[in-house]
Coordinates of C-alpha atoms and ligand atoms in Angstrom, one line a residue:
M8 CA -65.2 14.4 25.5
E9 CA -62.3 12.1 24.7
T10 CA -59.8 11.5 27.6
P11 CA -56.2 11.3 26.5
D12 CA -54.6 7.9 26.7
P13 CA -51.9 8.2 29.4
A14 CA -49.6 5.8 27.5
S15 CA -49.7 8.0 24.4
A16 CA -48.7 11.0 26.5
K17 CA -45.4 9.4 27.4
P18 CA -42.4 10.4 25.2
K19 CA -41.7 7.7 22.7
V20 CA -38.6 5.8 23.6
R21 CA -36.7 4.8 20.5
G22 CA -34.1 2.0 20.2
P23 CA -30.5 2.9 20.0
I24 CA -30.3 1.9 16.3
S25 CA -33.3 4.0 15.2
Q26 CA -31.9 7.0 17.3
L27 CA -28.5 6.7 15.7
L28 CA -29.7 6.2 12.1
K29 CA -32.0 9.2 12.2
P30 CA -29.8 11.4 10.0
V31 CA -29.8 8.9 7.2
R32 CA -33.1 7.1 7.8
G33 CA -34.8 8.4 4.6
R34 CA -31.9 7.3 2.4
L35 CA -31.8 3.9 3.9
I36 CA -35.5 3.3 3.3
I37 CA -35.2 4.4 -0.3
A38 CA -32.1 2.1 -0.7
A39 CA -34.1 -0.8 0.8
M40 CA -37.0 -0.2 -1.6
L41 CA -34.7 0.1 -4.6
A42 CA -33.1 -3.2 -3.6
A43 CA -36.5 -4.9 -3.2
V44 CA -37.8 -3.8 -6.6
G45 CA -34.4 -4.7 -8.1
A46 CA -34.5 -8.2 -6.7
M47 CA -38.1 -8.6 -7.9
L48 CA -37.0 -7.6 -11.5
T49 CA -34.0 -10.0 -11.5
L50 CA -36.4 -12.9 -10.7
L51 CA -38.7 -12.1 -13.6
P52 CA -36.5 -14.0 -16.2
L53 CA -37.4 -17.3 -14.3
A54 CA -41.0 -16.6 -15.0
V55 CA -40.1 -15.8 -18.6
I56 CA -38.3 -19.2 -19.0
A57 CA -41.4 -21.0 -17.8
H58 CA -43.5 -18.9 -20.2
I59 CA -41.2 -19.7 -23.1
A60 CA -41.4 -23.4 -22.3
R61 CA -45.2 -23.1 -22.4
L62 CA -45.0 -21.2 -25.8
A63 CA -42.7 -23.8 -27.2
L64 CA -45.4 -26.4 -26.9
S65 CA -48.1 -24.2 -28.4
D66 CA -48.9 -22.9 -32.0
A67 CA -45.4 -22.5 -33.7
D68 CA -46.0 -19.4 -35.8
M69 CA -47.4 -17.3 -33.0
A70 CA -44.8 -18.6 -30.6
Q71 CA -41.6 -17.4 -32.3
T72 CA -42.5 -13.7 -32.1
Q73 CA -43.7 -14.1 -28.6
V74 CA -40.6 -15.9 -27.6
W75 CA -38.5 -13.0 -28.8
W76 CA -40.7 -10.6 -26.9
A77 CA -40.4 -12.7 -23.8
V78 CA -36.6 -12.9 -24.1
T79 CA -36.4 -9.1 -24.6
V80 CA -38.6 -8.4 -21.5
G81 CA -36.7 -10.9 -19.5
L82 CA -33.3 -9.4 -20.3
A83 CA -34.6 -5.9 -19.9
S84 CA -36.0 -6.7 -16.4
L85 CA -32.8 -8.5 -15.5
C86 CA -30.7 -5.4 -16.5
A87 CA -33.1 -3.0 -14.8
G88 CA -33.1 -5.1 -11.6
L89 CA -29.3 -5.2 -11.5
L90 CA -29.1 -1.5 -12.1
L91 CA -31.6 -0.8 -9.2
I92 CA -29.6 -3.1 -6.9
A93 CA -26.4 -1.3 -7.8
A94 CA -28.1 2.1 -7.2
S95 CA -29.4 0.9 -3.8
E96 CA -25.9 -0.3 -2.8
L97 CA -24.4 3.1 -3.8
L98 CA -27.1 5.0 -1.9
A99 CA -26.6 2.9 1.2
H100 CA -22.8 3.3 1.1
L101 CA -23.1 7.1 0.7
A102 CA -25.5 7.1 3.6
D103 CA -23.0 5.0 5.6
N104 CA -20.2 7.5 4.8
R105 CA -22.4 10.4 5.8
L106 CA -23.4 8.7 9.1
T107 CA -19.8 7.7 10.0
H108 CA -18.6 11.2 9.4
H109 CA -21.5 12.6 11.4
L110 CA -20.9 10.2 14.3
R111 CA -17.1 10.8 14.5
V112 CA -17.6 14.5 14.5
A113 CA -20.4 14.3 17.1
I114 CA -18.4 12.1 19.4
A115 CA -15.3 14.3 19.1
Q116 CA -17.4 17.4 19.8
R117 CA -19.0 15.7 22.8
L118 CA -15.7 14.5 24.2
S119 CA -14.3 18.0 23.9
R120 CA -17.0 19.1 26.3
V121 CA -16.9 16.3 28.9
P122 CA -15.0 17.0 32.1
L123 CA -11.3 16.2 31.8
G124 CA -11.6 14.0 34.8
W125 CA -13.9 11.6 32.8
F126 CA -10.8 10.6 30.8
T127 CA -8.8 9.8 33.9
S128 CA -11.4 7.4 35.2
R129 CA -11.8 5.6 31.8
A130 CA -9.5 3.5 29.7
S131 CA -8.9 5.0 26.3
G132 CA -10.0 1.6 25.1
E133 CA -13.6 2.5 25.8
V134 CA -13.4 5.6 23.5
K135 CA -11.4 3.6 20.9
Q136 CA -14.0 0.8 21.0
A137 CA -16.8 3.3 20.2
M138 CA -15.0 5.5 17.7
Q139 CA -13.4 2.7 15.7
D140 CA -14.8 -0.7 16.3
D141 CA -18.4 0.2 17.0
I142 CA -18.6 2.6 14.1
N143 CA -17.1 -0.1 11.9
T144 CA -19.7 -2.5 13.1
L145 CA -22.4 0.1 12.3
H146 CA -21.0 0.1 8.7
S147 CA -22.4 -3.4 8.1
L148 CA -25.8 -2.1 9.3
T149 CA -26.1 1.0 7.3
A150 CA -24.2 -0.1 4.2
H151 CA -25.5 -3.7 3.9
F152 CA -28.3 -4.6 6.3
Y153 CA -31.1 -2.6 4.8
T154 CA -30.2 -3.4 1.2
T155 CA -29.9 -7.1 2.0
L156 CA -33.2 -6.9 3.8
G157 CA -34.8 -5.2 0.8
R158 CA -33.2 -7.7 -1.7
A159 CA -34.2 -10.8 0.3
G160 CA -37.6 -9.4 1.2
G161 CA -38.4 -8.4 -2.4
A162 CA -37.3 -11.8 -3.8
I163 CA -39.3 -13.8 -1.2
L164 CA -42.4 -11.6 -1.7
I165 CA -42.5 -11.8 -5.5
A166 CA -41.7 -15.5 -5.5
L167 CA -44.5 -16.2 -3.0
I168 CA -47.0 -14.1 -5.0
Y169 CA -46.1 -15.8 -8.2
L170 CA -46.2 -19.4 -6.8
F171 CA -49.5 -18.9 -4.9
A172 CA -51.0 -17.3 -8.0
L173 CA -50.1 -20.4 -10.1
D174 CA -51.3 -23.0 -7.7
W175 CA -51.7 -22.5 -4.0
R176 CA -51.7 -26.2 -3.1
L177 CA -48.3 -26.9 -4.7
A178 CA -47.0 -23.6 -3.3
I179 CA -47.9 -24.7 0.3
V180 CA -46.3 -28.1 -0.2
S181 CA -43.1 -26.5 -1.7
L182 CA -42.7 -24.3 1.3
L183 CA -43.0 -27.0 3.9
P184 CA -39.2 -27.7 4.1
L185 CA -38.6 -24.0 4.7
G186 CA -41.1 -24.0 7.6
G187 CA -39.3 -27.2 8.9
F188 CA -36.0 -25.3 8.9
F189 CA -37.3 -22.7 11.3
L190 CA -38.8 -25.4 13.6
F191 CA -35.5 -27.3 13.9
F192 CA -33.6 -24.1 14.3
A193 CA -35.8 -23.0 17.1
R194 CA -35.3 -26.4 18.7
A195 CA -31.5 -26.0 18.4
M196 CA -31.6 -22.6 20.0
K197 CA -33.7 -23.9 22.9
A198 CA -31.3 -26.8 23.4
S199 CA -28.3 -24.5 23.5
E200 CA -30.0 -21.8 25.7
A201 CA -29.3 -23.7 28.9
N202 CA -25.5 -23.8 28.1
M203 CA -25.3 -20.3 26.6
Q204 CA -24.6 -18.6 29.9
A205 CA -21.8 -21.1 30.7
F206 CA -20.4 -20.5 27.2
A207 CA -20.5 -16.7 27.6
A208 CA -19.0 -16.9 31.1
G209 CA -16.2 -19.1 29.8
M210 CA -15.5 -16.6 27.0
G211 CA -15.3 -13.8 29.6
R212 CA -13.1 -15.8 31.9
I213 CA -10.7 -16.7 29.1
D214 CA -10.5 -13.0 28.0
N215 CA -9.7 -11.8 31.5
A216 CA -7.2 -14.6 31.9
V217 CA -5.4 -13.8 28.6
V218 CA -5.1 -10.1 29.6
E219 CA -3.9 -11.1 33.1
F220 CA -1.4 -13.5 31.6
V221 CA 0.0 -11.1 29.0
N222 CA 0.2 -8.2 31.5
G223 CA 1.9 -10.3 34.1
I224 CA 4.2 -12.2 31.8
A225 CA 7.3 -10.3 33.0
V226 CA 6.5 -11.2 36.6
V227 CA 5.7 -14.8 35.7
K228 CA 8.9 -15.2 33.8
S229 CA 11.1 -13.6 36.4
F230 CA 9.6 -15.5 39.3
S231 CA 9.0 -18.9 37.8
G232 CA 11.9 -18.9 35.4
S233 CA 9.6 -19.7 32.4
A234 CA 6.7 -18.2 30.5
R235 CA 4.5 -21.2 31.5
A236 CA 0.9 -20.1 31.7
P237 CA -0.3 -19.5 35.2
R238 CA -2.8 -21.8 36.7
S239 CA -5.7 -19.4 36.4
Y240 CA -5.1 -19.2 32.6
R241 CA -4.9 -22.9 32.2
D242 CA -8.1 -23.4 34.3
A243 CA -9.9 -20.8 32.2
V244 CA -8.8 -22.6 28.9
D245 CA -10.0 -26.0 30.2
A246 CA -13.3 -24.6 31.5
F247 CA -13.9 -22.9 28.2
A248 CA -13.2 -26.1 26.2
E249 CA -15.7 -27.9 28.4
A250 CA -18.3 -25.2 28.1
F251 CA -17.8 -25.2 24.3
V252 CA -18.5 -28.9 24.0
G253 CA -21.6 -28.5 26.3
F254 CA -22.8 -25.7 24.1
T255 CA -22.3 -27.3 20.7
R256 CA -23.3 -30.9 21.4
P257 CA -27.1 -30.4 21.6
L258 CA -26.9 -28.2 18.5
V259 CA -25.5 -30.8 16.2
A260 CA -28.6 -32.9 15.4
P261 CA -31.2 -30.1 15.1
M262 CA -28.8 -27.9 13.0
A263 CA -28.0 -30.8 10.7
N264 CA -31.7 -31.3 10.1
A265 CA -32.4 -27.6 9.7
N266 CA -29.6 -27.3 7.1
A267 CA -30.8 -30.3 5.2
L268 CA -34.3 -28.8 5.0
I269 CA -33.2 -25.4 3.7
A270 CA -31.0 -27.0 0.9
P271 CA -32.4 -26.1 -2.6
V272 CA -32.3 -29.8 -3.6
T273 CA -34.7 -30.7 -0.8
V274 CA -37.2 -28.1 -2.0
L275 CA -36.8 -29.2 -5.6
G276 CA -37.4 -32.8 -4.5
M277 CA -40.7 -31.8 -2.7
V278 CA -41.8 -29.9 -5.9
L279 CA -41.0 -32.8 -8.2
V280 CA -42.6 -35.5 -5.9
F281 CA -45.8 -33.6 -5.1
G282 CA -45.9 -32.0 -8.7
T283 CA -46.0 -35.6 -10.1
V284 CA -48.7 -36.6 -7.6
F285 CA -50.8 -33.5 -8.4
V286 CA -50.4 -34.1 -12.1
G287 CA -51.4 -37.8 -11.5
L288 CA -54.5 -36.6 -9.7
G289 CA -55.3 -34.3 -12.6
W290 CA -55.0 -31.1 -10.5
M291 CA -52.4 -29.5 -12.8
E292 CA -50.7 -29.9 -16.1
P293 CA -47.0 -31.2 -16.2
L294 CA -45.9 -27.9 -17.6
D295 CA -47.3 -26.0 -14.6
V296 CA -44.8 -27.8 -12.3
L297 CA -41.8 -26.1 -14.2
P298 CA -42.2 -22.6 -12.6
F299 CA -42.2 -24.2 -9.1
A300 CA -39.0 -26.2 -10.0
L301 CA -37.4 -23.0 -11.1
V302 CA -38.6 -20.5 -8.4
A303 CA -39.2 -22.4 -5.2
P304 CA -35.6 -23.7 -4.6
G305 CA -34.5 -20.0 -5.2
L306 CA -36.3 -19.1 -1.9
C307 CA -33.6 -20.9 0.2
G308 CA -30.9 -18.3 -0.5
P309 CA -32.8 -15.2 0.5
L310 CA -34.3 -16.9 3.6
L311 CA -30.9 -17.9 4.8
L312 CA -29.7 -14.4 4.2
L313 CA -32.5 -13.0 6.3
H314 CA -31.6 -15.4 9.0
Y315 CA -27.9 -14.5 9.0
I316 CA -28.5 -10.7 9.0
T317 CA -30.5 -10.9 12.2
H318 CA -27.1 -11.8 13.9
D319 CA -25.6 -8.6 12.4
L320 CA -28.5 -6.7 13.8
N321 CA -27.7 -8.0 17.3
H322 CA -24.1 -6.9 17.0
A323 CA -25.1 -3.5 15.6
T324 CA -27.6 -3.0 18.5
G325 CA -24.8 -3.4 21.0
A326 CA -22.5 -1.1 19.0
A327 CA -25.2 1.5 18.6
R328 CA -25.9 1.4 22.4
R329 CA -22.3 2.0 23.2
V330 CA -21.9 4.9 20.7
Q331 CA -25.2 6.4 22.0
T332 CA -23.9 6.2 25.6
L333 CA -20.8 8.1 24.5
L334 CA -22.9 10.7 22.8
D335 CA -24.9 11.1 26.0
T336 CA -21.9 11.5 28.3
P337 CA -22.7 14.4 30.7
V338 CA -20.7 17.5 29.6
L339 CA -19.0 20.1 31.8
E340 CA -21.3 23.0 32.5
Q341 CA -20.4 25.9 30.2
P342 CA -21.2 29.5 31.1
N343 CA -24.0 31.2 29.2
P344 CA -22.6 34.2 27.3
S345 CA -24.5 36.4 29.7
E346 CA -22.8 34.8 32.7
Q347 CA -19.3 34.7 31.2
A348 CA -16.7 36.9 32.9
S349 CA -13.0 37.6 32.7
P350 CA -10.9 37.1 35.8
N351 CA -9.7 40.3 37.5
G352 CA -6.2 39.3 38.6
N353 CA -4.8 35.9 39.4
E354 CA -5.8 35.3 43.1
I355 CA -7.3 31.9 43.6
R356 CA -9.7 31.1 46.3
F357 CA -11.3 27.8 47.3
E358 CA -14.5 28.7 49.1
R359 CA -16.0 25.9 51.2
V360 CA -15.2 23.4 48.5
S361 CA -16.4 19.8 48.8
Y362 CA -16.1 17.0 46.3
A363 CA -17.4 13.4 46.1
Y364 CA -16.6 11.0 43.2
D365 CA -19.6 9.0 44.2
A366 CA -22.5 9.4 46.5
E367 CA -20.9 7.3 49.3
R368 CA -17.9 9.3 50.3
R369 CA -16.8 12.9 50.3
V370 CA -13.1 13.0 49.2
L371 CA -12.8 16.7 50.0
A372 CA -14.9 18.5 52.6
D373 CA -15.3 22.2 53.3
V374 CA -11.8 23.3 52.0
N375 CA -11.0 27.0 52.3
L376 CA -7.8 28.2 50.7
T377 CA -6.3 31.3 49.2
L378 CA -3.4 31.3 46.7
K379 CA -2.0 34.8 46.6
P380 CA -0.5 35.9 43.3
G381 CA 3.2 35.1 43.0
T382 CA 3.3 32.8 46.0
T383 CA 3.9 29.0 46.2
T384 CA 1.4 26.8 48.0
A385 CA 2.3 23.2 48.7
I386 CA -0.3 20.5 49.4
V387 CA 1.0 17.7 51.5
G388 CA -0.7 14.7 53.2
Y389 CA -0.9 11.0 53.2
S390 CA -1.7 9.0 50.1
G391 CA -5.5 9.3 49.4
A392 CA -5.8 12.5 51.5
G393 CA -7.3 14.3 48.4
K394 CA -4.2 16.3 47.1
S395 CA -4.6 15.4 43.4
T396 CA -8.4 15.9 43.6
L397 CA -7.9 19.4 44.9
A398 CA -5.6 20.2 42.0
R399 CA -7.9 18.7 39.5
L400 CA -10.8 20.8 40.7
L401 CA -8.8 23.9 40.0
L402 CA -8.2 22.6 36.5
R403 CA -11.9 21.9 36.1
F404 CA -11.3 18.2 35.6
F405 CA -14.5 18.1 37.7
D406 CA -16.6 20.7 39.3
P407 CA -17.0 20.9 43.1
T408 CA -20.1 19.2 44.4
E409 CA -20.4 22.1 46.9
G410 CA -18.7 25.5 47.2
R411 CA -16.8 27.3 44.5
I412 CA -13.3 28.1 43.3
T413 CA -12.6 31.6 42.0
L414 CA -9.9 33.0 39.8
G415 CA -9.5 36.8 40.0
G416 CA -12.9 37.0 41.8
V417 CA -14.8 35.0 39.2
D418 CA -16.2 31.5 39.7
I419 CA -14.1 29.3 37.4
R420 CA -17.4 27.8 36.1
H421 CA -18.1 31.2 34.5
I422 CA -14.7 31.5 32.8
E423 CA -14.6 30.2 29.3
S424 CA -12.3 27.0 29.1
S425 CA -9.7 28.5 26.7
S426 CA -9.4 31.6 28.9
L427 CA -9.1 29.4 32.1
Y428 CA -6.3 27.4 30.6
R429 CA -4.5 30.6 29.5
H430 CA -4.4 31.6 33.1
I431 CA -3.8 28.2 34.7
G432 CA -1.1 25.8 33.3
F433 CA -0.4 22.4 34.6
V434 CA 2.3 19.7 34.6
L435 CA 0.8 16.5 35.8
Q436 CA 2.3 13.1 36.8
E437 CA 0.7 11.5 33.8
V438 CA 2.1 13.0 30.6
R439 CA 0.1 12.7 27.5
L440 CA 2.0 13.2 24.2
I441 CA 0.3 13.0 20.9
H442 CA 1.4 11.1 17.8
A443 CA 2.9 14.1 16.1
S444 CA 6.3 15.9 15.9
V445 CA 8.1 17.1 19.0
R446 CA 7.5 20.6 17.8
D447 CA 3.7 20.1 17.5
N448 CA 3.6 18.5 20.9
I449 CA 5.2 21.5 22.5
A450 CA 3.0 23.9 20.6
L451 CA -0.2 22.0 21.3
G452 CA -1.8 24.8 23.3
R453 CA -0.4 27.6 21.0
P454 CA -0.1 26.3 17.5
S455 CA 0.8 29.8 16.3
A456 CA 4.0 29.9 18.3
T457 CA 7.2 30.6 16.3
R458 CA 10.1 28.2 15.9
Q459 CA 12.1 30.5 18.2
E460 CA 9.5 30.6 20.9
I461 CA 9.2 26.8 20.8
E462 CA 12.9 26.3 21.2
E463 CA 13.1 28.9 24.0
A464 CA 10.4 27.0 25.9
A465 CA 12.3 23.8 25.4
R466 CA 15.5 25.4 26.7
T467 CA 13.7 26.6 29.8
A468 CA 12.4 23.0 30.3
N469 CA 15.9 21.6 29.9
I470 CA 15.0 19.5 27.0
H471 CA 16.4 21.5 24.0
E472 CA 19.7 19.6 23.8
R473 CA 18.0 16.2 24.0
I474 CA 15.6 17.2 21.2
L475 CA 18.6 18.3 19.0
A476 CA 20.1 14.8 19.6
L477 CA 17.0 13.1 18.0
P478 CA 17.4 12.0 14.4
R479 CA 15.2 14.7 13.0
G480 CA 15.4 17.1 16.0
Y481 CA 12.1 19.0 16.5
D482 CA 10.6 17.2 13.5
A483 CA 11.0 13.8 15.0
V484 CA 7.7 12.1 15.6
I485 CA 6.8 10.8 19.1
G486 CA 6.6 7.0 19.1
E487 CA 8.4 6.8 15.8
D488 CA 11.9 8.3 15.8
A489 CA 11.4 10.1 19.1
Q490 CA 11.5 7.5 22.0
L491 CA 11.6 9.6 25.2
S492 CA 12.1 8.4 28.8
G493 CA 9.5 9.3 31.4
G494 CA 11.6 12.2 32.7
E495 CA 12.1 13.5 29.2
Q496 CA 8.4 13.3 28.4
Q497 CA 7.9 15.2 31.7
R498 CA 10.2 18.0 30.5
L499 CA 8.5 18.1 27.1
S500 CA 5.2 18.7 29.0
I501 CA 6.9 21.4 31.0
A502 CA 8.0 23.1 27.7
R503 CA 4.4 22.9 26.6
A504 CA 3.2 24.7 29.7
V505 CA 6.1 27.2 29.4
L506 CA 5.0 28.2 25.9
L507 CA 1.5 29.1 27.2
D508 CA 3.2 31.3 29.8
P509 CA 0.3 31.0 32.4
P510 CA 0.4 33.2 35.5
V511 CA -0.8 30.2 37.6
L512 CA 0.8 26.8 37.5
V513 CA -0.3 23.5 39.0
L514 CA 2.4 20.9 39.5
D515 CA 1.2 17.4 40.5
E516 CA 4.0 15.1 41.5
A517 CA 5.8 16.3 38.4
T518 CA 9.0 14.4 39.1
A519 CA 7.5 11.1 39.8
A520 CA 8.3 9.5 36.4
A521 CA 12.0 10.7 36.4
D522 CA 15.3 9.1 37.5
A523 CA 17.6 10.9 39.8
E524 CA 19.5 12.7 37.0
S525 CA 16.4 13.7 35.1
E526 CA 14.8 14.8 38.4
V527 CA 17.5 17.4 38.9
A528 CA 16.9 18.6 35.3
I529 CA 13.2 18.8 35.9
Q530 CA 13.5 20.6 39.2
E531 CA 15.9 23.2 37.6
A532 CA 13.4 23.6 34.8
L533 CA 10.5 24.1 37.1
S534 CA 12.2 26.6 39.4
R535 CA 13.2 28.7 36.4
F536 CA 9.6 28.5 35.0
A537 CA 7.9 29.0 38.3
E538 CA 9.6 32.3 39.1
G539 CA 7.1 35.0 39.6
R540 CA 4.1 32.8 39.1
T541 CA 1.4 31.6 41.5
L542 CA 2.2 28.0 42.2
L543 CA 0.2 25.1 43.5
V544 CA 2.5 22.1 44.1
I545 CA 1.3 18.7 45.1
A546 CA 4.2 17.4 46.9
H547 CA 5.2 13.8 47.2
R548 CA 8.5 14.5 49.0
L549 CA 8.6 17.0 51.9
D550 CA 12.1 18.3 51.2
T551 CA 10.8 19.9 47.9
V552 CA 8.2 22.0 49.7
M553 CA 10.0 23.5 52.7
H554 CA 10.5 26.8 50.9
A555 CA 6.9 27.2 50.0
D556 CA 5.1 30.3 51.2
Q557 CA 2.4 28.2 52.7
I558 CA 1.9 24.5 53.2
I559 CA -1.5 23.0 53.4
V560 CA -1.7 19.7 55.2
L561 CA -4.7 17.6 54.0
D562 CA -6.0 14.8 56.1
N563 CA -9.0 12.8 55.0
G564 CA -10.1 15.5 52.6
T565 CA -10.0 18.4 55.1
V566 CA -7.4 21.1 55.8
H567 CA -5.8 19.8 58.9
E568 CA -3.0 22.4 59.2
Q569 CA -1.8 25.4 57.3
G570 CA 1.3 27.6 57.6
S571 CA 5.0 27.9 56.7
H572 CA 7.5 25.1 57.2
Q573 CA 8.8 26.7 60.4
Q574 CA 5.3 27.5 61.8
L575 CA 4.1 23.9 61.1
L576 CA 7.2 22.4 62.7
A577 CA 6.7 24.6 65.8
C578 CA 3.1 23.3 66.0
K579 CA 4.3 19.8 66.5
G580 CA 1.2 18.5 64.6
L581 CA 0.8 16.2 61.6
Y582 CA 3.3 18.0 59.5
A583 CA 5.9 17.9 62.2
R584 CA 5.3 14.2 62.5
L585 CA 5.5 13.7 58.7
W586 CA 8.7 15.7 58.7
A587 CA 10.2 13.6 61.5
Q588 CA 9.3 10.4 59.6
G589 CA 11.0 11.8 56.5
G590 CA 7.8 11.5 54.3
Y591 CA 4.5 9.8 54.0
T592 CA 4.4 6.3 55.4
D593 CA 0.9 4.8 55.4
S594 CA 1.6 2.4 58.2
E595 CA 2.4 5.3 60.5
Q596 CA -1.0 7.0 59.9
Q597 CA -2.7 7.9 63.2
A598 CA -4.8 10.7 64.5
V599 CA -2.7 13.8 65.3
P600 CA -4.3 16.9 66.7
S601 CA -4.1 19.9 64.4
C602 CA -2.3 23.0 65.6
Ligands
ATP28 P1 -1.8 10.1 46.3 O1 -0.8 10.9 47.0 O2 -1.7 8.7 46.5 O3 -1.8 10.4 44.8 P2 -3.9 11.9 46.8 O4 -3.8 12.6 48.2 O5 -3.5 12.7 45.7 O6 -3.2 10.5 46.8 P3 -6.5 11.6 45.5 O7 -5.8 11.0 44.3 O8 -7.0 13.0 45.4 O9 -5.5 11.5 46.7 O10 -7.6 10.6 46.0 C1 -8.4 10.9 47.1 C2 -9.4 9.8 47.2 O11 -10.3 9.8 46.1 C3 -8.8 8.4 47.3 O12 -9.5 7.7 48.3 C4 -9.1 7.8 45.9 O13 -9.3 6.5 46.0 C5 -10.3 8.5 45.5 N1 -10.3 8.7 44.0 C6 -9.4 9.4 43.3 N2 -9.7 9.4 42.0 C7 -10.9 8.8 41.9 C8 -11.8 8.5 40.8 N3 -11.5 8.9 39.6 N4 -12.9 7.9 41.1 C9 -13.3 7.5 42.4 N5 -12.5 7.8 43.4 C10 -11.3 8.4 43.2

């Protein structure tokens, strides 16, 4: 009995490119084959020319008819070849279009299911890199790589078959310079290998220094009185220049030799010299040298092309890997239809909730908390105590690593996202406005809202008058003719939340981006909006929370104290100390017994 090979039992691991190109693989193979056959047909006229030359020296009567036939066949094959190449390009571009569309949709679908917290910990640059730059890089792979490979491969193959069929000895000699090219090129690569790391490190250093320089230019200018590049930037530039010289110097001689060898004139020279020798030795007729002179130099172009496209392949592999990583981003667990439930009421409970961003440290530990409907709960504590994390867990930016959060008695993991966000609205410190009209920005969560409802929400958020002052009012586009201050953006995001009319509202340091005047407007807007709702407020200033129904004092991720302002003051614990200090001062942090 045959025993199964354990290696064959393992799942086959495919490279990022082959995984990504799966939806269009068949089309690309056909395109490459069409291109290969097309390239072969376009080379046929060269053989026809050699044939005509042979006929010209033979019996005249017979030759004329045959010449016309040969010309017809040559032209027909040239036209057919060009048509096939055009068809292969068209097919590859259609495949590329299909793949680009498929990937953009797949990435957008994936990103719509990843936890919201994923976006806060990543620069939008990473997503932009994959969705724009990397997909564009993949264009050169799908639209050009396979057809180029087919064309170059087809041309080389047919040329080799033809030359070897004519005379294998002259074929080998004609190809010697091409073999020499690869030898010198390998030597050049080996010589530069040692300096490659220094070159790459220098590039990285200069990139970082440029970003640092540009980001810090305001500080550099105001403190040193000029925009002179800081020392780290100049050092990086000098180091890079040195690394560049180190990298290129050993390349010069071998690359010059390699380029000389792959020049068509070198190959032609070899053919003519050795052709003459072989004719002298009586190994071949002078006319037999002509096809070599016509075809062998033509191998240089396709070979160089093959060589260059391997570089594209390296870039495309990196791009494919990044796109695949994005497509594999872990998504937020969604409830099965059988598990899905609707909340019964708006009471929120944190039950033994713990959370860790990474395995090393728990940011929240064993938090128990109840938010009664219609009450205000304020979370206070030193910076880093876990206040924002607590709010984000309620918004499902992440899911707790232990414990659960319920809304109306249902674990929020079992509530469908759209339903959850209909119940819980939020106004966070970081306001995200999209490149669209002010109206669309307000109606983001409820595109069906009427003009009147949108304006009403803007009035509640104290931003209506400011919007009317914009050149095109509600039709003004953010970033174009609507330039809003931090506080105004904050009020726009409040209007957005107001329009959704959620029974529960999470406010995380909502006035942080505002100036004093704007802050008053924001506070007014919020108190109007908050009326009658369940509120969870992350407080950065204690005077804004003293009227809360309950205050939760977080310390190192645990609930240290809990009660009303008066109760907590009477306890003379951490809250009382914070209150006496007039706020959170890190330097004053020290252990205080809870009450
Ligand atoms: P602040 O008042 O300064 O905003 P906070 O009380 O809201 O602080 P959190 O933002 O919840 O505190 O952060 C709690 C801890 O978790 C901090 O030590 C912080 O460094 C860490 N932390 C926050 N966000 C992340 C993240 N995305 N990845 C890893 N660690 C994080």
